Amino acid sequence: MESEGSDERSSPAEVTLPPELAEAARTLFGDRLDLAAAYAELLATDGVVRGLIGPREAPRIWERHLLNCAAMAERIPEGATVLDVGSGAGLPGLVLAIARPDLTVTLIEPLARRTSFLIEAVQHLGLTRMVRVFRGRADEAAAGSRDIAPLSGDIVTARAVAPLDRLAAWCLPLVVPGGRLVALKGATAADEVAEHAEAVTRLGGGQPEVHRCGVGVIEPPATVIEVVRERVVGPVRKKAAAKRSRGGRRGGRGGRDR
């Protein structure tokens, strides 16, 4: 999705909703379709210029980005608090906020140029009451600071951020117990579940499940992996880690616990 050094703007005509996708877009966005169109144009203009969307993606914004992300909304309960990790240009978090005005959404993104775009987009689209932008990593959001309370949500979303094991390590601490990680994935979702299910369990998650979203509305449907946060897993205790470290050394001098 990234584009380096792009300085050409896409014309609004390039992001016009294709007629063959109009019915799906109306189904997914309802009376907020005009707002979705405004965001599509923003992605194809400022998003391309600022390197958040590749210039070749502009004509495919509806098909490859907006509709797939909006389809995820069917997996999110009404009135949920949503945290979007690695939000980038606002995918899927900002799309979900457009499609679902009942949601409260926080866009979590560590890079300054991306957070600047997100803040401007939220203001431009008139979503400041329901959407906030947090600049930082997922672990920083979960830990909080002197000035900011730790963040948590009923649903944590992510799109094309990392393999499932790393994604679970970053995202599950942000999920309230009983809440869910909902990650937009591709055709290899089942393979990721098979490979990383044990790691997810160690991190406090339940058995990952693969769901298809937008069946009968978009083709192909969007594929997501869902993980329920079943229990809270604390960090490794420093004292225990230190003992294991000393036990593995040979010929070194002993030391005191600190």
Short mmCIF file of C-alpha atoms in Angstrom, two decimals:
data_model
loop_
_atom_site.label_atom_id
_atom_site.label_comp_id
_atom_site.label_asym_id
_atom_site.label_seq_id
_atom_site.Cartn_x
_atom_site.Cartn_y
_atom_site.Cartn_z
CA MET A 1 0.00 0.00 0.00
CA GLU A 2 2.91 2.36 0.51
CA SER A 3 4.16 4.60 -2.26
CA GLU A 4 7.52 6.33 -2.10
CA GLY A 5 7.91 9.76 -3.59
CA SER A 6 4.59 9.93 -5.39
CA ASP A 7 3.66 13.50 -6.29
CA GLU A 8 0.78 12.95 -8.70
CA ARG A 9 -2.80 13.40 -7.61
CA SER A 10 -5.51 11.09 -8.84
CA SER A 11 -8.51 12.83 -10.33
CA PRO A 12 -11.86 12.39 -8.55
CA ALA A 13 -13.13 10.53 -11.61
CA GLU A 14 -10.68 7.73 -10.86
CA VAL A 15 -12.41 6.95 -7.56
CA THR A 16 -15.97 7.17 -8.79
CA LEU A 17 -17.94 4.20 -7.49
CA PRO A 18 -18.01 1.59 -10.29
CA PRO A 19 -21.61 0.80 -11.33
CA GLU A 20 -21.12 -2.92 -10.70
CA LEU A 21 -20.21 -2.19 -7.06
CA ALA A 22 -22.95 0.36 -6.40
CA GLU A 23 -25.43 -2.11 -4.88
CA ALA A 24 -22.81 -3.59 -2.55
CA ALA A 25 -21.71 -0.11 -1.47
CA ARG A 26 -25.30 0.94 -0.73
CA THR A 27 -25.81 -2.24 1.29
CA LEU A 28 -22.66 -1.75 3.36
CA PHE A 29 -22.73 2.04 3.84
CA GLY A 30 -26.46 2.84 3.65
CA ASP A 31 -27.21 6.53 4.04
CA ARG A 32 -23.52 7.23 4.75
CA LEU A 33 -22.45 6.32 1.23
CA ASP A 34 -21.66 9.95 0.41
CA LEU A 35 -19.33 10.06 3.42
CA ALA A 36 -17.59 6.91 2.17
CA ALA A 37 -17.20 8.55 -1.25
CA ALA A 38 -15.61 11.60 0.37
CA TYR A 39 -13.12 9.34 2.14
CA ALA A 40 -12.39 7.47 -1.11
CA GLU A 41 -11.53 10.75 -2.80
CA LEU A 42 -9.34 11.77 0.15
CA LEU A 43 -7.41 8.50 -0.13
CA ALA A 44 -6.95 8.89 -3.88
CA THR A 45 -5.69 12.47 -3.58
CA ASP A 46 -3.93 13.35 -0.31
CA GLY A 47 -3.45 9.66 0.52
CA VAL A 48 -1.47 9.10 -2.69
CA VAL A 49 0.47 12.36 -2.47
CA ARG A 50 1.53 11.59 1.10
CA GLY A 51 2.56 8.02 0.32
CA LEU A 52 -0.20 6.20 2.21
CA ILE A 53 -1.83 4.66 -0.85
CA GLY A 54 0.01 3.57 -3.97
CA PRO A 55 -1.03 5.50 -7.11
CA ARG A 56 -2.07 2.26 -8.82
CA GLU A 57 -4.50 1.59 -5.98
CA ALA A 58 -6.57 4.72 -6.63
CA PRO A 59 -8.88 3.18 -9.27
CA ARG A 60 -9.36 0.10 -7.02
CA ILE A 61 -10.07 1.85 -3.73
CA TRP A 62 -13.70 0.75 -3.57
CA GLU A 63 -13.08 -2.85 -4.61
CA ARG A 64 -9.88 -3.62 -2.69
CA HIS A 65 -10.16 -1.38 0.34
CA LEU A 66 -13.48 0.23 1.27
CA LEU A 67 -15.90 -2.61 0.63
CA ASN A 68 -13.68 -5.29 2.19
CA CYS A 69 -13.21 -3.22 5.32
CA ALA A 70 -16.89 -2.28 5.56
CA ALA A 71 -17.87 -5.96 5.31
CA MET A 72 -16.06 -6.58 8.61
CA ALA A 73 -18.74 -4.55 10.38
CA GLU A 74 -21.03 -7.59 10.51
CA ARG A 75 -18.66 -9.17 13.05
CA ILE A 76 -18.80 -6.17 15.40
CA PRO A 77 -21.62 -5.83 17.97
CA GLU A 78 -23.71 -2.69 18.22
CA GLY A 79 -22.25 0.11 20.31
CA ALA A 80 -18.83 -1.54 20.59
CA THR A 81 -15.60 0.26 21.41
CA VAL A 82 -13.14 -0.46 18.59
CA LEU A 83 -9.36 -0.03 18.54
CA ASP A 84 -7.70 -0.21 15.12
CA VAL A 85 -4.03 -1.22 15.40
CA GLY A 86 -1.61 -0.07 12.69
CA SER A 87 -4.35 2.02 11.15
CA GLY A 88 -2.17 3.53 8.41
CA ALA A 89 -4.54 5.47 6.17
CA GLY A 90 -7.53 4.45 8.31
CA LEU A 91 -8.13 0.93 7.03
CA PRO A 92 -10.22 -0.64 8.43
CA GLY A 93 -10.90 1.63 11.42
CA LEU A 94 -12.03 4.76 9.64
CA VAL A 95 -14.14 2.75 7.19
CA LEU A 96 -15.89 1.05 10.12
CA ALA A 97 -16.57 4.43 11.73
CA ILE A 98 -18.15 5.63 8.49
CA ALA A 99 -20.28 2.51 8.01
CA ARG A 100 -21.27 2.18 11.69
CA PRO A 101 -22.04 5.47 13.47
CA ASP A 102 -22.89 3.46 16.63
CA LEU A 103 -19.21 2.57 17.12
CA THR A 104 -16.56 4.47 19.07
CA VAL A 105 -13.25 4.05 17.24
CA THR A 106 -9.62 4.76 18.18
CA LEU A 107 -7.06 4.69 15.38
CA ILE A 108 -3.67 3.53 16.72
CA GLU A 109 -0.72 4.43 14.51
CA PRO A 110 2.93 5.13 15.46
CA LEU A 111 4.13 7.09 12.40
CA ALA A 112 3.74 10.88 12.45
CA ARG A 113 2.93 11.35 8.76
CA ARG A 114 0.16 8.79 9.00
CA THR A 115 -1.32 10.17 12.21
CA SER A 116 -1.31 13.65 10.67
CA PHE A 117 -3.34 12.34 7.74
CA LEU A 118 -5.72 10.49 10.06
CA ILE A 119 -6.36 13.55 12.22
CA GLU A 120 -7.06 15.67 9.15
CA ALA A 121 -9.29 12.97 7.64
CA VAL A 122 -11.35 12.65 10.83
CA GLN A 123 -11.85 16.40 10.89
CA HIS A 124 -12.60 16.62 7.16
CA LEU A 125 -15.24 13.88 7.42
CA GLY A 126 -16.84 15.34 10.55
CA LEU A 127 -16.16 12.29 12.70
CA THR A 128 -14.43 13.95 15.66
CA ARG A 129 -17.15 12.88 18.13
CA MET A 130 -16.78 9.17 17.47
CA VAL A 131 -13.16 8.78 16.29
CA ARG A 132 -9.89 9.62 18.01
CA VAL A 133 -6.30 9.15 16.87
CA PHE A 134 -3.60 7.75 19.16
CA ARG A 135 -0.01 8.14 18.02
CA GLY A 136 2.01 5.21 19.32
CA ARG A 137 2.53 1.48 19.18
CA ALA A 138 0.02 -1.06 20.40
CA ASP A 139 2.08 -1.84 23.52
CA GLU A 140 2.26 1.86 24.36
CA ALA A 141 -1.51 2.17 24.01
CA ALA A 142 -2.04 -0.83 26.29
CA ALA A 143 0.40 0.44 28.93
CA GLY A 144 -0.75 4.06 29.00
CA SER A 145 1.36 6.85 30.49
CA ARG A 146 1.23 9.53 33.14
CA ASP A 147 -1.06 11.63 30.93
CA ILE A 148 -3.02 8.94 29.07
CA ALA A 149 -4.92 6.03 30.61
CA PRO A 150 -4.32 2.56 29.14
CA LEU A 151 -6.54 1.88 26.15
CA SER A 152 -8.79 -1.15 25.79
CA GLY A 153 -11.71 -2.07 23.58
CA ASP A 154 -14.45 -4.59 23.00
CA ILE A 155 -13.04 -5.20 19.52
CA VAL A 156 -9.50 -4.72 18.23
CA THR A 157 -9.08 -4.67 14.45
CA ALA A 158 -6.06 -4.89 12.18
CA ARG A 159 -5.40 -5.23 8.47
CA ALA A 160 -2.19 -6.48 6.85
CA VAL A 161 -0.15 -5.69 9.96
CA ALA A 162 1.68 -8.93 10.85
CA PRO A 163 1.35 -12.73 11.03
CA LEU A 164 -1.19 -13.97 13.56
CA ASP A 165 1.27 -14.82 16.36
CA ARG A 166 2.81 -11.34 16.42
CA LEU A 167 -0.54 -9.71 15.83
CA ALA A 168 -2.04 -11.51 18.83
CA ALA A 169 0.92 -10.47 21.02
CA TRP A 170 0.35 -6.83 20.12
CA CYS A 171 -3.44 -6.77 20.05
CA LEU A 172 -4.77 -9.12 22.74
CA PRO A 173 -3.52 -6.89 25.62
CA LEU A 174 -5.80 -4.18 24.20
CA VAL A 175 -8.88 -6.43 24.16
CA VAL A 176 -11.13 -6.50 27.22
CA PRO A 177 -11.61 -10.04 28.62
CA GLY A 178 -14.34 -11.65 26.56
CA GLY A 179 -13.75 -9.21 23.70
CA ARG A 180 -12.31 -10.14 20.33
CA LEU A 181 -9.45 -9.50 17.95
CA VAL A 182 -10.90 -9.27 14.42
CA ALA A 183 -8.11 -9.30 11.83
CA LEU A 184 -8.73 -8.86 8.12
CA LYS A 185 -6.70 -11.51 6.30
CA GLY A 186 -6.43 -13.07 2.87
CA ALA A 187 -6.56 -16.51 1.32
CA THR A 188 -3.92 -17.89 3.71
CA ALA A 189 -6.03 -17.28 6.84
CA ALA A 190 -6.60 -20.99 7.53
CA ASP A 191 -2.86 -21.67 7.19
CA GLU A 192 -2.09 -18.91 9.69
CA VAL A 193 -4.54 -20.40 12.17
CA ALA A 194 -2.97 -23.85 11.83
CA GLU A 195 0.53 -22.43 12.27
CA HIS A 196 -0.07 -20.00 15.12
CA ALA A 197 -3.01 -21.37 17.16
CA GLU A 198 -0.73 -22.59 19.96
CA ALA A 199 1.01 -19.23 20.23
CA VAL A 200 -2.35 -17.48 20.40
CA THR A 201 -3.44 -19.79 23.24
CA ARG A 202 -0.26 -19.01 25.20
CA LEU A 203 -1.08 -15.32 24.85
CA GLY A 204 -4.50 -15.78 26.44
CA GLY A 205 -6.58 -16.16 23.31
CA GLY A 206 -9.09 -18.82 22.45
CA GLN A 207 -9.04 -20.99 19.36
CA PRO A 208 -8.77 -18.68 16.32
CA GLU A 209 -11.71 -18.89 13.95
CA VAL A 210 -11.94 -17.98 10.28
CA HIS A 211 -15.06 -16.17 9.07
CA ARG A 212 -16.13 -14.82 5.70
CA CYS A 213 -17.80 -11.42 5.70
CA GLY A 214 -20.07 -9.93 3.08
CA VAL A 215 -21.21 -13.25 1.61
CA GLY A 216 -23.71 -12.49 -1.12
CA VAL A 217 -22.75 -8.80 -1.06
CA ILE A 218 -19.14 -8.66 -2.26
CA GLU A 219 -17.18 -11.17 -4.32
CA PRO A 220 -14.98 -12.59 -3.06
CA PRO A 221 -16.12 -12.12 0.56
CA ALA A 222 -13.69 -10.61 3.05
CA THR A 223 -11.86 -13.14 5.23
CA VAL A 224 -11.21 -12.42 8.90
CA ILE A 225 -9.60 -14.29 11.76
CA GLU A 226 -11.28 -13.84 15.12
CA VAL A 227 -9.74 -14.53 18.52
CA VAL A 228 -11.58 -14.18 21.83
CA ARG A 229 -9.46 -12.95 24.74
CA GLU A 230 -10.24 -15.70 27.24
CA ARG A 231 -7.78 -14.80 29.97
CA VAL A 232 -5.25 -12.18 30.95
CA VAL A 233 -1.65 -13.30 30.60
CA GLY A 234 0.83 -11.21 32.55
CA PRO A 235 4.39 -10.37 31.47
CA VAL A 236 7.30 -12.65 32.34
CA ARG A 237 8.51 -11.91 35.85
CA LYS A 238 11.92 -10.27 35.77
CA LYS A 239 13.20 -12.16 38.80
CA ALA A 240 12.41 -15.55 37.29
CA ALA A 241 13.92 -14.51 33.98
CA ALA A 242 17.12 -13.43 35.75
CA LYS A 243 17.42 -16.80 37.51
CA ARG A 244 17.06 -18.66 34.23
CA SER A 245 19.69 -16.42 32.65
CA ARG A 246 22.23 -17.08 35.40
CA GLY A 247 21.57 -20.80 35.31
CA GLY A 248 22.50 -20.90 31.66
CA ARG A 249 25.96 -19.38 32.14
CA ARG A 250 29.08 -21.42 32.79
CA GLY A 251 32.10 -20.16 34.66
CA GLY A 252 30.59 -16.71 35.30
CA ARG A 253 30.37 -14.99 38.64
CA GLY A 254 27.13 -15.15 40.54
CA GLY A 255 25.13 -12.04 41.29
CA ARG A 256 22.40 -10.87 43.57
CA ASP A 257 18.76 -10.45 42.64
CA ARG A 258 17.95 -6.82 42.07
#
